[in-house]
Coordinates of C-alpha atoms in Angstrom, one line a residue:
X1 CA 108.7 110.2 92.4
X2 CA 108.1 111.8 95.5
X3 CA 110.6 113.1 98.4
X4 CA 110.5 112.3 101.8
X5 CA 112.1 114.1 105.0
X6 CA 115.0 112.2 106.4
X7 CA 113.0 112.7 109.8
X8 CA 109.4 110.9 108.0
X9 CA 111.5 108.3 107.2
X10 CA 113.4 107.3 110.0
X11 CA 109.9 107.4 112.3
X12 CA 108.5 104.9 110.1
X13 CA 111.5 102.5 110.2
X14 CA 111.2 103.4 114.4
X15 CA 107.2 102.9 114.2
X16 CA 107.7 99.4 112.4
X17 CA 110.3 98.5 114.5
X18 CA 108.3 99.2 118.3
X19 CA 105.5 97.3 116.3
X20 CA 107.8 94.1 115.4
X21 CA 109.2 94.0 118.9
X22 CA 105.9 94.6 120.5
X23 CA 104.4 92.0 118.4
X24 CA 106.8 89.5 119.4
X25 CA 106.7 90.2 123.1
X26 CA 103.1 89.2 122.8
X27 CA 103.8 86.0 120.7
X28 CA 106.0 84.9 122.7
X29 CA 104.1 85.7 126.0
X30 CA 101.2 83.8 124.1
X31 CA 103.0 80.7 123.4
X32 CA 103.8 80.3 127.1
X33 CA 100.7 81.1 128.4
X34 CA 99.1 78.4 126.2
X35 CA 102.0 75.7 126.6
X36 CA 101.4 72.8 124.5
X37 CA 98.9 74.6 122.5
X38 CA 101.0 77.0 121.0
X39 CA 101.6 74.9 117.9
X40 CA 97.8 74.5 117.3
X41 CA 97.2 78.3 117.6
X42 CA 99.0 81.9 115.8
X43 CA 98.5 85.0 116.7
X44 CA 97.3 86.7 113.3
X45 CA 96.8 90.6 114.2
X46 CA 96.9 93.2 117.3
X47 CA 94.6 96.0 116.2
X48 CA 93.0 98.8 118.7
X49 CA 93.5 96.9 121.6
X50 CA 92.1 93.6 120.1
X51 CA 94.6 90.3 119.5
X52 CA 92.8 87.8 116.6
X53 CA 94.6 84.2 117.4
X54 CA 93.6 81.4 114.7
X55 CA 93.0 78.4 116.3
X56 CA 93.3 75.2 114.7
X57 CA 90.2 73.4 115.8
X58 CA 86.9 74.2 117.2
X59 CA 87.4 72.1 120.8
X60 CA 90.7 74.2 121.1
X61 CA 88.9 77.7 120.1
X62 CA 85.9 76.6 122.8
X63 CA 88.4 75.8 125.8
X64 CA 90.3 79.2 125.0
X65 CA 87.3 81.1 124.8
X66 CA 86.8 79.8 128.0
X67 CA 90.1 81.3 129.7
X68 CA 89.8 84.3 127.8
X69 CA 89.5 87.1 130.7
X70 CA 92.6 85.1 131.9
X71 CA 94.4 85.5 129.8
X72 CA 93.9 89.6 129.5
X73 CA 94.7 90.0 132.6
X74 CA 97.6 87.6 132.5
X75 CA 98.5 89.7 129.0
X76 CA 98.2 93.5 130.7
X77 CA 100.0 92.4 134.3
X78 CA 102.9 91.6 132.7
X79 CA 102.9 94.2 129.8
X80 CA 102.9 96.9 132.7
X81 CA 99.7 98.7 130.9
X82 CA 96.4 98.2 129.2
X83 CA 97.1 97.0 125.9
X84 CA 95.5 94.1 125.3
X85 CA 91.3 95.0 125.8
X86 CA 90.0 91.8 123.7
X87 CA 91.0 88.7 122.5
X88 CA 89.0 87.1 119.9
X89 CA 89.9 83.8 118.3
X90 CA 88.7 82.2 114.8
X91 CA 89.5 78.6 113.1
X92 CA 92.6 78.7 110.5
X93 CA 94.1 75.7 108.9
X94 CA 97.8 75.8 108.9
X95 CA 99.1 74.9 105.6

């Protein structure tokens, strides 16, 4: 078993946490930006800058492509800074 500083802990816990609350800014900033589509699509990962959405249908995926450089802009005006550099989407069934 290994020992950890108090300090190592606690900015783990903080690091998760700014990641969980960033992460759901940008959900729900997705859903509204997408409307009734929100139930059709999920926002899977935000990695280096790039947000993966699963999409549940390829018309959807094709009309989103579409607004893409929309909604980056949409994503980084309201964020305040240059977070979000790429948005790619992919098909995922919902079970």
């Amino acid at each position: 078993m290994s020992l950890f500083h108090i300090s190592e802990v606690l900015n783990k816990v903080f690091i998760q946490s700014c990641i969980s609350e960033e992460r759901t800014a940008i959900t729900d900033l997705w859903q509204k930006q997408v409307g009734k589509y929100a139930k059709e699509t999920e926002l899977i990962s935000l990695k280096g800058g790039t947000l993966l959405i699963g999409v549940s249908n390829h018309v959807l995926l094709n009309e989103l492509v579409y607004k893409r450089s929309e909604f980056i802009k949409y994503f980084n005006a309201v964020l305040k800074k240059e977070k979000i550099k790429e948005i790619r989407f992919r098909i995922q069934c919902k079970g």
